[in-house]
Amino acid sequence: MVSMILLTAAAGASGAIMRVPRSAATMASTRMVRTSVAMARNRSGGAQLCANEAPANDHALSAISADGSISAKAVVTTELVAEAARLQGLGGLATAALGRALTCSLLVAEGLKDGETFQVKFDGDGPLRGVLAVANGMLESRGYVGNPAVTLPPNAKGKIDVGGGVGRGTLQVVRTKMIPGVETPAQYSSITDIRSGEIPEDINYYLLESEQRQGALAAGVFVKGDDTAAPLPSGVMPVQVVASGGWYVQLLPFAAEEAIGQLEANLAEMQSSSPSSMVRQGLGARGMLEGLLKGLDPQFTEERGIPSLADSCPCSEERLLRTLRLLPRPELDDIVEKNEVVEAKCEFCATLYRMTPDEIRKEIYP
């Protein structure tokens, strides 16, 4: 007999500048148990690249205009998204949705202090049944979609219909922040309506409305079908993640109108190029930032690598033990008496943990 414990989480492009007026800018028997998994180990998941496509080692880079009034960040996340698709058995639509969410979370989280995180959770009525992504200042990230096997016709623009997959509902944003004098981070949660379901646009609206951050956020994932592969266990065909990336540009307080005008002109020039197309062209994060801050004499930080999902995942046998200790004693007794083997599968990295009745007796029973 097998008891299953599911380890889970606790809780497109948008290219226009979001601004507010200056005055306002301030196996047999199955038991399902859900438990929290917060933010570290090592497995690799390389991106599957097509011939003649520019390779994209995942990385992040930040820059600021010479006058200090505009900051920008850019990331390449091809390998990360390919790893998520492989580990979680995602179809094309789920890959695009999760890839955008992971990319946006990394862009917002870049620069956070140790122990601080940024999490987005889309609770929509679409067939994806929710999208979650979380990242921290170390650029560790993870996420999942509720239904990896969704297929929908292309949208009106002929693109993957992420908005249709997400649907309408709410976007919950959870931030953990370090407070001076307090050892553990404080948690802050906000909820807003999903506006389009395309992901970057919704997060950008949240940043404007709830945090008064004026800027533009873009993320894109380019996938191709893999006709040579067998269907995934979910029934959908696997995809090749060709390119994934994104950028985020923010107006800082008292930004000069001249600088804003230059930024708007730069965004207009970039409107026809999605982040994923820039990655495919081999531009990388620096190329995206040079386009965003053209004419503004950008000053660049040092490039940073982005850890894999497996590196970022904190799942462990100890977490399984902590989960089992939270079960009611009669339920735990029932598992042991029926000689059930407990299995726990991490929704993020797909690692499977097993614990026998003898191990349960040894580790949990007095």
Tab-separated table of C-alpha atoms in Angstrom:
chain	number	residue	atom	x	y	z
A	1	MET	CA	0.000	0.000	0.000
A	2	VAL	CA	1.177	3.505	-0.751
A	3	SER	CA	0.244	6.794	0.875
A	4	MET	CA	0.976	9.894	-1.173
A	5	ILE	CA	1.913	13.268	0.271
A	6	LEU	CA	2.019	16.151	-2.174
A	7	LEU	CA	4.569	18.846	-1.404
A	8	THR	CA	3.304	22.169	-2.698
A	9	ALA	CA	3.456	25.903	-2.034
A	10	ALA	CA	2.093	28.040	0.725
A	11	ALA	CA	0.227	30.385	-0.519
A	12	GLY	CA	3.037	37.880	-23.462
A	13	ALA	CA	4.514	41.157	-22.894
A	14	SER	CA	3.412	44.382	-21.382
A	15	GLY	CA	5.494	47.112	-22.938
A	16	ALA	CA	3.814	50.393	-22.043
A	17	ILE	CA	4.987	52.493	-19.119
A	18	MET	CA	2.518	52.319	-16.258
A	19	ARG	CA	2.465	55.753	-14.652
A	20	VAL	CA	0.527	57.619	-11.982
A	21	PRO	CA	0.326	61.392	-11.567
A	22	ARG	CA	3.356	62.746	-9.736
A	23	SER	CA	1.172	63.851	-6.848
A	24	ALA	CA	-0.068	60.238	-6.351
A	25	ALA	CA	3.196	58.423	-6.856
A	26	THR	CA	4.045	57.845	-3.377
A	27	MET	CA	-0.342	3.767	-6.427
A	28	ALA	CA	-3.275	1.602	-4.324
A	29	SER	CA	-4.471	3.490	-1.298
A	30	THR	CA	-3.810	7.196	-1.629
A	31	ARG	CA	-3.746	9.835	1.070
A	32	MET	CA	-3.387	13.461	-0.028
A	33	VAL	CA	-1.845	15.912	2.420
A	34	ARG	CA	-0.864	19.448	1.406
A	35	THR	CA	1.944	21.218	3.201
A	36	SER	CA	4.147	24.260	2.780
A	37	VAL	CA	7.468	24.258	0.985
A	38	ALA	CA	9.531	27.422	1.249
A	39	MET	CA	12.875	28.311	-0.796
A	40	ALA	CA	18.516	24.639	-2.351
A	41	ARG	CA	20.198	21.389	-4.166
A	42	ASN	CA	21.679	20.549	-7.547
A	43	ARG	CA	20.435	18.977	-10.726
A	44	SER	CA	20.612	20.499	-14.186
A	45	GLY	CA	17.953	20.976	-16.806
A	46	GLY	CA	19.317	22.357	-20.049
A	47	ALA	CA	17.192	24.101	-22.617
A	48	GLN	CA	16.426	22.258	-25.815
A	49	LEU	CA	17.610	24.535	-28.615
A	50	CYS	CA	16.876	24.267	-32.305
A	51	ALA	CA	19.674	24.314	-34.855
A	52	ASN	CA	20.971	27.798	-35.696
A	53	GLU	CA	19.281	29.300	-32.630
A	54	ALA	CA	21.463	31.425	-30.362
A	55	PRO	CA	22.273	29.590	-27.109
A	56	ALA	CA	21.106	31.354	-23.973
A	57	ASN	CA	22.832	30.709	-20.665
A	58	ASP	CA	20.459	31.935	-18.003
A	59	HIS	CA	21.588	35.200	-16.447
A	60	ALA	CA	20.390	38.505	-15.025
A	61	LEU	CA	21.716	42.031	-15.411
A	62	SER	CA	20.687	45.422	-14.063
A	63	ALA	CA	21.431	48.965	-15.171
A	64	ILE	CA	20.557	52.537	-14.287
A	65	SER	CA	20.506	55.675	-16.398
A	66	ALA	CA	23.392	58.097	-15.892
A	67	ASP	CA	21.136	60.622	-14.162
A	68	GLY	CA	19.835	57.955	-11.762
A	69	SER	CA	16.199	58.430	-12.734
A	70	ILE	CA	15.483	55.146	-14.554
A	71	SER	CA	16.449	51.628	-13.507
A	72	ALA	CA	16.130	48.501	-15.617
A	73	LYS	CA	16.617	44.758	-15.249
A	74	ALA	CA	16.713	41.963	-17.806
A	75	VAL	CA	16.925	38.181	-17.561
A	76	VAL	CA	17.388	35.198	-19.840
A	77	THR	CA	15.485	32.193	-18.468
A	78	THR	CA	15.563	29.652	-21.298
A	79	GLU	CA	17.208	26.861	-19.312
A	80	LEU	CA	15.047	27.489	-16.256
A	81	VAL	CA	11.800	27.254	-18.213
A	82	ALA	CA	12.986	24.209	-20.152
A	83	GLU	CA	13.797	22.529	-16.842
A	84	ALA	CA	10.345	23.341	-15.461
A	85	ALA	CA	8.686	21.923	-18.570
A	86	ARG	CA	10.737	18.735	-18.361
A	87	LEU	CA	10.381	18.128	-14.627
A	88	GLN	CA	6.676	18.908	-14.458
A	89	GLY	CA	5.638	17.419	-17.807
A	90	LEU	CA	4.200	20.666	-19.150
A	91	GLY	CA	2.515	21.179	-22.483
A	92	GLY	CA	3.092	24.298	-24.569
A	93	LEU	CA	0.461	26.510	-22.940
A	94	ALA	CA	1.476	25.599	-19.391
A	95	THR	CA	5.145	26.128	-20.288
A	96	ALA	CA	4.447	29.610	-21.642
A	97	ALA	CA	2.341	30.598	-18.627
A	98	LEU	CA	4.744	29.301	-15.995
A	99	GLY	CA	7.742	30.636	-17.910
A	100	ARG	CA	6.305	34.136	-17.959
A	101	ALA	CA	5.427	33.976	-14.264
A	102	LEU	CA	8.890	32.724	-13.269
A	103	THR	CA	10.574	35.355	-15.429
A	104	CYS	CA	8.499	38.208	-14.001
A	105	SER	CA	9.043	37.018	-10.438
A	106	LEU	CA	12.800	36.967	-10.977
A	107	LEU	CA	12.741	40.472	-12.439
A	108	VAL	CA	10.880	41.903	-9.460
A	109	ALA	CA	12.834	39.881	-6.879
A	110	GLU	CA	16.272	40.816	-8.221
A	111	GLY	CA	17.856	43.114	-5.664
A	112	LEU	CA	15.872	41.882	-2.649
A	113	LYS	CA	17.682	41.263	0.631
A	114	ASP	CA	18.497	37.785	1.930
A	115	GLY	CA	15.332	36.191	3.271
A	116	GLU	CA	13.020	38.348	1.160
A	117	THR	CA	10.804	36.869	-1.547
A	118	PHE	CA	8.283	37.903	-4.180
A	119	GLN	CA	5.437	35.505	-5.006
A	120	VAL	CA	2.590	35.710	-7.501
A	121	LYS	CA	-0.402	33.392	-7.543
A	122	PHE	CA	-2.967	33.617	-10.334
A	123	ASP	CA	-6.305	32.163	-9.244
A	124	GLY	CA	-8.250	32.307	-12.493
A	125	ASP	CA	-11.234	30.418	-13.850
A	126	GLY	CA	-9.306	29.235	-16.915
A	127	PRO	CA	-8.325	25.607	-17.595
A	128	LEU	CA	-4.773	26.085	-16.262
A	129	ARG	CA	-6.361	26.078	-12.786
A	130	GLY	CA	-3.880	28.544	-11.371
A	131	VAL	CA	-0.264	29.608	-11.829
A	132	LEU	CA	2.207	30.211	-9.002
A	133	ALA	CA	5.772	31.508	-9.066
A	134	VAL	CA	8.096	32.733	-6.332
A	135	ALA	CA	11.646	34.111	-6.396
A	136	ASN	CA	14.139	35.677	-4.014
A	137	GLY	CA	17.063	38.080	-4.180
A	138	MET	CA	19.495	35.212	-4.795
A	139	LEU	CA	17.547	34.573	-8.022
A	140	GLU	CA	16.297	31.234	-6.740
A	141	SER	CA	12.840	30.499	-8.108
A	142	ARG	CA	10.168	27.847	-8.380
A	143	GLY	CA	6.584	27.532	-9.498
A	144	TYR	CA	3.877	25.328	-10.907
A	145	VAL	CA	0.597	25.315	-12.817
A	146	GLY	CA	-2.542	23.525	-11.697
A	147	ASN	CA	-3.142	21.706	-14.972
A	148	PRO	CA	-0.057	21.004	-17.121
A	149	ALA	CA	-2.011	19.356	-19.942
A	150	VAL	CA	-4.095	22.307	-21.165
A	151	THR	CA	-4.440	22.857	-24.894
A	152	LEU	CA	-6.254	25.818	-26.452
A	153	PRO	CA	-6.452	27.271	-29.968
A	154	PRO	CA	-4.153	30.252	-30.641
A	155	ASN	CA	-5.484	33.665	-29.636
A	156	ALA	CA	-6.550	36.393	-32.053
A	157	LYS	CA	-2.890	37.320	-32.644
A	158	GLY	CA	-1.978	33.745	-33.507
A	159	LYS	CA	-0.037	33.335	-30.251
A	160	ILE	CA	-0.306	30.835	-27.405
A	161	ASP	CA	-3.448	31.808	-25.502
A	162	VAL	CA	-2.018	32.280	-22.013
A	163	GLY	CA	-4.785	34.733	-21.140
A	164	GLY	CA	-7.428	32.167	-22.018
A	165	GLY	CA	-5.614	29.522	-20.011
A	166	VAL	CA	-5.421	31.719	-16.912
A	167	GLY	CA	-8.922	33.195	-17.222
A	168	ARG	CA	-10.466	35.815	-14.965
A	169	GLY	CA	-10.143	35.908	-11.210
A	170	THR	CA	-7.614	37.293	-8.759
A	171	LEU	CA	-3.886	37.809	-8.571
A	172	GLN	CA	-2.420	37.397	-5.098
A	173	VAL	CA	1.008	38.877	-4.460
A	174	VAL	CA	2.897	37.872	-1.330
A	175	ARG	CA	6.077	39.638	-0.277
A	176	THR	CA	8.325	38.678	2.603
A	177	LYS	CA	10.426	41.575	3.869
A	178	MET	CA	13.164	41.901	6.440
A	179	ILE	CA	12.326	44.379	9.192
A	180	PRO	CA	15.187	46.046	11.097
A	181	GLY	CA	15.507	44.509	14.540
A	182	VAL	CA	13.352	41.487	13.667
A	183	GLU	CA	15.001	38.129	12.969
A	184	THR	CA	12.287	36.573	10.818
A	185	PRO	CA	10.875	38.287	7.714
A	186	ALA	CA	7.406	39.792	7.803
A	187	GLN	CA	4.845	38.712	5.216
A	188	TYR	CA	2.607	41.085	3.286
A	189	SER	CA	-0.179	39.966	0.967
A	190	SER	CA	-2.185	41.908	-1.622
A	191	ILE	CA	-4.978	40.796	-3.933
A	192	THR	CA	-6.034	42.455	-7.165
A	193	ASP	CA	-8.152	41.471	-10.149
A	194	ILE	CA	-6.627	39.641	-13.091
A	195	ARG	CA	-6.879	42.078	-15.987
A	196	SER	CA	-5.763	40.072	-18.996
A	197	GLY	CA	-4.309	36.803	-17.731
A	198	GLU	CA	-1.247	37.345	-19.921
A	199	ILE	CA	0.854	37.574	-16.711
A	200	PRO	CA	3.319	40.488	-17.253
A	201	GLU	CA	0.509	42.974	-17.774
A	202	ASP	CA	-1.278	41.826	-14.616
A	203	ILE	CA	1.855	42.003	-12.471
A	204	ASN	CA	2.687	45.427	-13.890
A	205	TYR	CA	-0.763	46.729	-12.955
A	206	TYR	CA	-0.276	45.368	-9.451
A	207	LEU	CA	3.079	47.142	-9.129
A	208	LEU	CA	1.467	50.403	-10.208
A	209	GLU	CA	-1.731	50.226	-8.179
A	210	SER	CA	-0.483	48.603	-4.983
A	211	GLU	CA	3.157	49.697	-4.792
A	212	GLN	CA	3.079	52.898	-6.892
A	213	ARG	CA	5.926	51.604	-9.047
A	214	GLN	CA	5.782	53.263	-12.443
A	215	GLY	CA	7.320	51.244	-15.235
A	216	ALA	CA	6.988	48.574	-17.893
A	217	LEU	CA	7.318	44.810	-17.593
A	218	ALA	CA	7.695	42.275	-20.397
A	219	ALA	CA	8.260	38.523	-20.541
A	220	GLY	CA	8.071	35.995	-23.337
A	221	VAL	CA	8.584	32.279	-23.949
A	222	PHE	CA	9.090	30.795	-27.421
A	223	VAL	CA	8.360	27.083	-27.741
A	224	LYS	CA	8.221	24.597	-30.595
A	225	GLY	CA	6.515	21.251	-30.757
A	226	ASP	CA	8.668	18.129	-30.626
A	227	ASP	CA	7.223	15.743	-33.191
A	228	THR	CA	9.895	13.118	-32.511
A	229	ALA	CA	9.010	12.665	-28.830
A	230	ALA	CA	6.364	10.459	-27.264
A	231	PRO	CA	3.370	12.071	-25.550
A	232	LEU	CA	3.810	13.040	-21.919
A	233	PRO	CA	1.975	11.048	-19.209
A	234	SER	CA	-0.632	13.817	-19.214
A	235	GLY	CA	-1.351	13.092	-22.875
A	236	VAL	CA	0.008	16.349	-24.314
A	237	MET	CA	3.031	16.509	-26.577
A	238	PRO	CA	6.281	17.828	-25.083
A	239	VAL	CA	7.699	21.091	-26.367
A	240	GLN	CA	11.145	22.481	-27.021
A	241	VAL	CA	11.833	25.709	-25.150
A	242	VAL	CA	13.748	27.738	-27.715
A	243	ALA	CA	14.024	31.031	-25.847
A	244	SER	CA	12.697	32.733	-22.740
A	245	GLY	CA	13.444	36.061	-21.121
A	246	GLY	CA	12.117	39.372	-19.947
A	247	TRP	CA	12.845	42.899	-18.830
A	248	TYR	CA	11.558	45.411	-16.308
A	249	VAL	CA	12.134	49.158	-16.438
A	250	GLN	CA	11.105	51.486	-13.619
A	251	LEU	CA	10.834	55.254	-13.281
A	252	LEU	CA	12.478	56.354	-10.065
A	253	PRO	CA	11.194	59.327	-8.037
A	254	PHE	CA	11.620	62.701	-9.712
A	255	ALA	CA	12.572	61.221	-13.084
A	256	ALA	CA	13.230	64.010	-15.576
A	257	GLU	CA	10.676	64.435	-18.354
A	258	GLU	CA	13.488	64.369	-20.914
A	259	ALA	CA	14.593	60.958	-19.680
A	260	ILE	CA	11.000	59.718	-19.639
A	261	GLY	CA	10.544	60.885	-23.212
A	262	GLN	CA	13.667	59.031	-24.312
A	263	LEU	CA	12.477	55.876	-22.556
A	264	GLU	CA	9.076	56.070	-24.209
A	265	ALA	CA	10.758	56.405	-27.599
A	266	ASN	CA	12.936	53.381	-26.836
A	267	LEU	CA	9.912	51.326	-25.815
A	268	ALA	CA	8.139	52.277	-29.023
A	269	GLU	CA	11.129	51.000	-31.006
A	270	MET	CA	11.137	47.734	-29.054
A	271	GLN	CA	7.388	47.191	-29.318
A	272	SER	CA	7.723	44.781	-32.226
A	273	SER	CA	10.419	42.656	-30.542
A	274	SER	CA	9.384	40.386	-27.696
A	275	PRO	CA	11.966	39.419	-25.069
A	276	SER	CA	12.030	35.852	-26.382
A	277	SER	CA	12.751	37.077	-29.910
A	278	MET	CA	15.636	39.155	-28.545
A	279	VAL	CA	17.007	36.073	-26.804
A	280	ARG	CA	16.704	34.097	-30.034
A	281	GLN	CA	18.709	36.828	-31.761
A	282	GLY	CA	21.463	36.369	-29.196
A	283	LEU	CA	21.081	39.773	-27.556
A	284	GLY	CA	20.959	38.495	-23.978
A	285	ALA	CA	20.179	40.642	-20.961
A	286	ARG	CA	22.705	43.339	-21.879
A	287	GLY	CA	21.249	43.712	-25.356
A	288	MET	CA	17.763	44.176	-23.923
A	289	LEU	CA	19.000	46.801	-21.456
A	290	GLU	CA	20.926	48.667	-24.136
A	291	GLY	CA	17.719	48.922	-26.127
A	292	LEU	CA	15.680	50.066	-23.140
A	293	LEU	CA	18.182	52.694	-21.993
A	294	LYS	CA	19.506	53.848	-25.353
A	295	GLY	CA	20.498	57.504	-25.173
A	296	LEU	CA	20.486	57.443	-21.364
A	297	ASP	CA	24.129	56.385	-20.831
A	298	PRO	CA	23.305	53.237	-18.831
A	299	GLN	CA	25.603	52.084	-16.040
A	300	PHE	CA	25.623	48.280	-15.731
A	301	THR	CA	26.010	46.035	-12.715
A	302	GLU	CA	27.807	42.696	-12.773
A	303	GLU	CA	26.023	39.892	-14.601
A	304	ARG	CA	24.597	37.170	-12.349
A	305	GLY	CA	23.753	33.558	-13.084
A	306	ILE	CA	20.287	32.168	-12.385
A	307	PRO	CA	20.147	28.905	-10.390
A	308	SER	CA	18.177	25.973	-11.755
A	309	LEU	CA	14.827	25.000	-10.282
A	310	ALA	CA	16.436	21.981	-8.637
A	311	ASP	CA	19.081	24.215	-7.065
A	312	SER	CA	16.333	26.462	-5.729
A	313	CYS	CA	14.077	23.764	-4.324
A	314	PRO	CA	14.217	23.156	-0.559
A	315	CYS	CA	12.341	19.866	-0.567
A	316	SER	CA	13.956	17.170	1.574
A	317	GLU	CA	13.221	14.049	3.576
A	318	GLU	CA	13.203	16.198	6.706
A	319	ARG	CA	10.313	18.209	5.273
A	320	LEU	CA	8.430	14.977	4.706
A	321	LEU	CA	9.034	14.032	8.337
A	322	ARG	CA	7.760	17.406	9.509
A	323	THR	CA	4.641	16.905	7.411
A	324	LEU	CA	4.021	13.450	8.848
A	325	ARG	CA	4.394	14.784	12.386
A	326	LEU	CA	1.522	17.173	11.662
A	327	LEU	CA	-0.869	14.343	10.794
A	328	PRO	CA	-3.472	13.326	13.395
A	329	ARG	CA	-2.135	10.395	15.408
A	330	PRO	CA	-5.003	8.049	14.371
A	331	GLU	CA	-4.203	8.677	10.705
A	332	LEU	CA	-0.509	8.036	11.281
A	333	ASP	CA	-1.333	4.839	13.200
A	334	ASP	CA	-3.512	3.712	10.304
A	335	ILE	CA	-0.648	4.160	7.828
A	336	VAL	CA	1.711	2.109	9.990
A	337	GLU	CA	-0.829	-0.638	10.787
A	338	LYS	CA	-1.646	-1.088	7.106
A	339	ASN	CA	2.069	-1.289	6.330
A	340	GLU	CA	1.811	1.568	3.850
A	341	VAL	CA	4.846	3.143	2.246
A	342	VAL	CA	4.540	6.921	2.260
A	343	GLU	CA	5.580	8.729	-0.906
A	344	ALA	CA	6.014	12.482	-1.208
A	345	LYS	CA	6.452	14.186	-4.554
A	346	CYS	CA	7.586	17.782	-4.820
A	347	GLU	CA	5.388	19.726	-7.226
A	348	PHE	CA	8.273	22.011	-8.153
A	349	CYS	CA	11.232	19.722	-8.899
A	350	ALA	CA	9.350	16.373	-9.078
A	351	THR	CA	11.677	14.656	-6.587
A	352	LEU	CA	10.025	11.585	-5.058
A	353	TYR	CA	10.658	10.666	-1.419
A	354	ARG	CA	9.710	7.316	0.157
A	355	MET	CA	9.365	6.355	3.809
A	356	THR	CA	8.614	2.840	5.043
A	357	PRO	CA	6.525	2.021	8.135
A	358	ASP	CA	9.722	1.017	9.980
A	359	GLU	CA	11.271	4.395	9.196
A	360	ILE	CA	8.119	6.146	10.376
A	361	ARG	CA	8.198	4.240	13.669
A	362	LYS	CA	11.865	5.076	14.165
A	363	GLU	CA	11.668	8.769	13.279
A	364	ILE	CA	8.257	9.778	14.614
A	365	TYR	CA	7.047	7.408	17.306
A	366	PRO	CA	8.448	7.951	20.838
